[in-house]
Amino acid sequence: MNTSIPDNPPPSQDPSDAAPQKVGGALADGLTLVRVLLTPIVMAVIILGWPSSDMAVLASSLFVIAAVTDFFDDFFGGTDRAPYRQFGWFDDIADVLLILGTLLAMLFVMQRAGFLSPLFAVPAGVIILREFIVGLTRGYEFSREGWPETRLGTLKNGLTMLAVCILLAAPWLTSFYDSWRADDAAIVEVYNNTSPVIWWIGQTLLWIAACLSAYTGFQLVTGRAGKAANDA
């Protein structure tokens, strides 16, 4: 193998070439901060008025905006380990804060109103408990070295956000769905028997996300997620 140094090594990167990447990194960090700042607002809207339709529209819309920032911060700044992201390590933490804060607020409202069901409480509790255990056991290490990225972990995050969004929006989505059903059935009968389909869809996705949360959480705590990330 020829290991000699070439006579004309390539010139170093022009500093101006890094300018767009620095801007992208700063924008990505800003979007992560937006996600963090929106979390308490979403929680407040839920506690103050959800599940009334108007507040459900507001809460789900804010949640969607916050969730979309998770896509765009990666789009503009790269992954949380990208060199031009100063606060990339906070990206995954922002996701956890958004999901946990929203679920905790929903649990509080449902318990206060007296209609909290184990079908919602159990998967929500699994997701919340998973994040607390992983954060307590491996959080400091991952904040320094970066959170392992696996396909199952990415799928878990996506399904959890989708499930929470559907459940948040269920009050107004159900009204929309029932108005559509009323075109083919007696209007009085439809509105006297509100369809649970939207809520069932959200709960099913939440259960799947909870199962993935438990499995990927076990991988993270036992150190198997790093190997899975390398194999992916």
GROMACS .gro file of N, CA, C and O in nm, residues 11 16 21 27 34 43 46 65 88 93 129 147 154 157 170-171 173 175 185 203 205 208 216 220-221 226 230:
model
  108
   11PRO      N    1  -0.612   2.171  -0.113
   11PRO     CA    2  -0.618   2.290  -0.029
   11PRO      C    3  -0.724   2.275   0.080
   11PRO      O    4  -0.820   2.199   0.066
   16SER      N    5  -1.549   3.033   0.356
   16SER     CA    6  -1.679   3.078   0.307
   16SER      C    7  -1.770   2.961   0.275
   16SER      O    8  -1.893   2.976   0.278
   21GLN      N    9  -2.343   2.618   0.621
   21GLN     CA   10  -2.361   2.513   0.721
   21GLN      C   11  -2.376   2.573   0.860
   21GLN      O   12  -2.453   2.524   0.942
   27LEU      N   13  -2.997   2.782   1.261
   27LEU     CA   14  -3.142   2.772   1.238
   27LEU      C   15  -3.197   2.645   1.303
   27LEU      O   16  -3.305   2.647   1.363
   34VAL      N   17  -3.764   2.646   1.968
   34VAL     CA   18  -3.907   2.669   1.946
   34VAL      C   19  -3.988   2.551   2.000
   34VAL      O   20  -4.093   2.569   2.065
   43MET      N   21  -4.925   2.241   2.686
   43MET     CA   22  -4.974   2.188   2.813
   43MET      C   23  -5.079   2.281   2.875
   43MET      O   24  -5.182   2.234   2.925
   46ILE      N   25  -5.413   2.253   2.692
   46ILE     CA   26  -5.481   2.128   2.727
   46ILE      C   27  -5.548   2.140   2.863
   46ILE      O   28  -5.665   2.105   2.881
   65ILE      N   29  -4.711   2.200   1.492
   65ILE     CA   30  -4.603   2.295   1.464
   65ILE      C   31  -4.476   2.254   1.537
   65ILE      O   32  -4.366   2.253   1.479
   88GLY      N   33  -2.714   2.070   1.944
   88GLY     CA   34  -2.771   1.950   1.885
   88GLY      C   35  -2.802   1.843   1.987
   88GLY      O   36  -2.897   1.766   1.972
   93ILE      N   37  -3.380   1.567   2.365
   93ILE     CA   38  -3.441   1.607   2.492
   93ILE      C   39  -3.567   1.690   2.465
   93ILE      O   40  -3.668   1.676   2.535
  129LEU      N   41  -4.267   0.650   3.177
  129LEU     CA   42  -4.173   0.578   3.263
  129LEU      C   43  -4.046   0.544   3.188
  129LEU      O   44  -3.935   0.554   3.244
  147TRP      N   45  -2.727   1.059   2.142
  147TRP     CA   46  -2.819   0.948   2.160
  147TRP      C   47  -2.807   0.852   2.042
  147TRP      O   48  -2.803   0.895   1.927
  154THR      N   49  -3.634   0.572   1.572
  154THR     CA   50  -3.696   0.672   1.485
  154THR      C   51  -3.843   0.642   1.463
  154THR      O   52  -3.929   0.731   1.466
  157ASN      N   53  -4.042   0.729   1.780
  157ASN     CA   54  -4.066   0.873   1.793
  157ASN      C   55  -4.177   0.920   1.700
  157ASN      O   56  -4.266   0.996   1.740
  170ALA      N   57  -5.867   1.450   1.845
  170ALA     CA   58  -5.985   1.362   1.837
  170ALA      C   59  -6.117   1.436   1.855
  170ALA      O   60  -6.214   1.405   1.784
  171PRO      N   61  -6.129   1.532   1.947
  171PRO     CA   62  -6.260   1.599   1.961
  171PRO      C   63  -6.309   1.666   1.834
  171PRO      O   64  -6.426   1.648   1.795
  173LEU      N   65  -6.172   1.622   1.520
  173LEU     CA   66  -6.170   1.526   1.410
  173LEU      C   67  -6.295   1.437   1.414
  173LEU      O   68  -6.350   1.401   1.309
  175SER      N   69  -6.589   1.527   1.530
  175SER     CA   70  -6.700   1.610   1.482
  175SER      C   71  -6.702   1.616   1.330
  175SER      O   72  -6.808   1.605   1.265
  185ALA      N   73  -7.661   0.888   0.666
  185ALA     CA   74  -7.741   0.831   0.774
  185ALA      C   75  -7.826   0.941   0.837
  185ALA      O   76  -7.811   1.057   0.806
  203GLN      N   77  -5.541   0.558   2.006
  203GLN     CA   78  -5.501   0.467   2.113
  203GLN      C   79  -5.424   0.347   2.060
  203GLN      O   80  -5.328   0.300   2.123
  205LEU      N   81  -5.231   0.335   1.794
  205LEU     CA   82  -5.096   0.383   1.762
  205LEU      C   83  -5.016   0.407   1.890
  205LEU      O   84  -4.895   0.381   1.896
  208ILE      N   85  -4.887   0.075   2.019
  208ILE     CA   86  -4.771   0.031   1.940
  208ILE      C   87  -4.648   0.110   1.980
  208ILE      O   88  -4.538   0.054   1.998
  216THR      N   89  -3.709  -0.037   2.292
  216THR     CA   90  -3.592   0.048   2.267
  216THR      C   91  -3.535   0.102   2.398
  216THR      O   92  -3.414   0.123   2.408
  220LEU      N   93  -3.149   0.076   2.522
  220LEU     CA   94  -3.068   0.190   2.565
  220LEU      C   95  -3.007   0.166   2.703
  220LEU      O   96  -2.889   0.194   2.725
  221VAL      N   97  -3.088   0.115   2.794
  221VAL     CA   98  -3.040   0.096   2.931
  221VAL      C   99  -2.932  -0.012   2.937
  221VAL      O  100  -2.835  -0.001   3.011
  226GLY      N  101  -2.648   0.096   2.104
  226GLY     CA  102  -2.530   0.140   2.031
  226GLY      C  103  -2.492   0.040   1.922
  226GLY      O  104  -2.459   0.078   1.810
  230ASN      N  105  -2.500   0.090   1.509
  230ASN     CA  106  -2.386   0.061   1.422
  230ASN      C  107  -2.423  -0.038   1.312
  230ASN      O  108  -2.372  -0.031   1.200
   0.00000   0.00000   0.00000
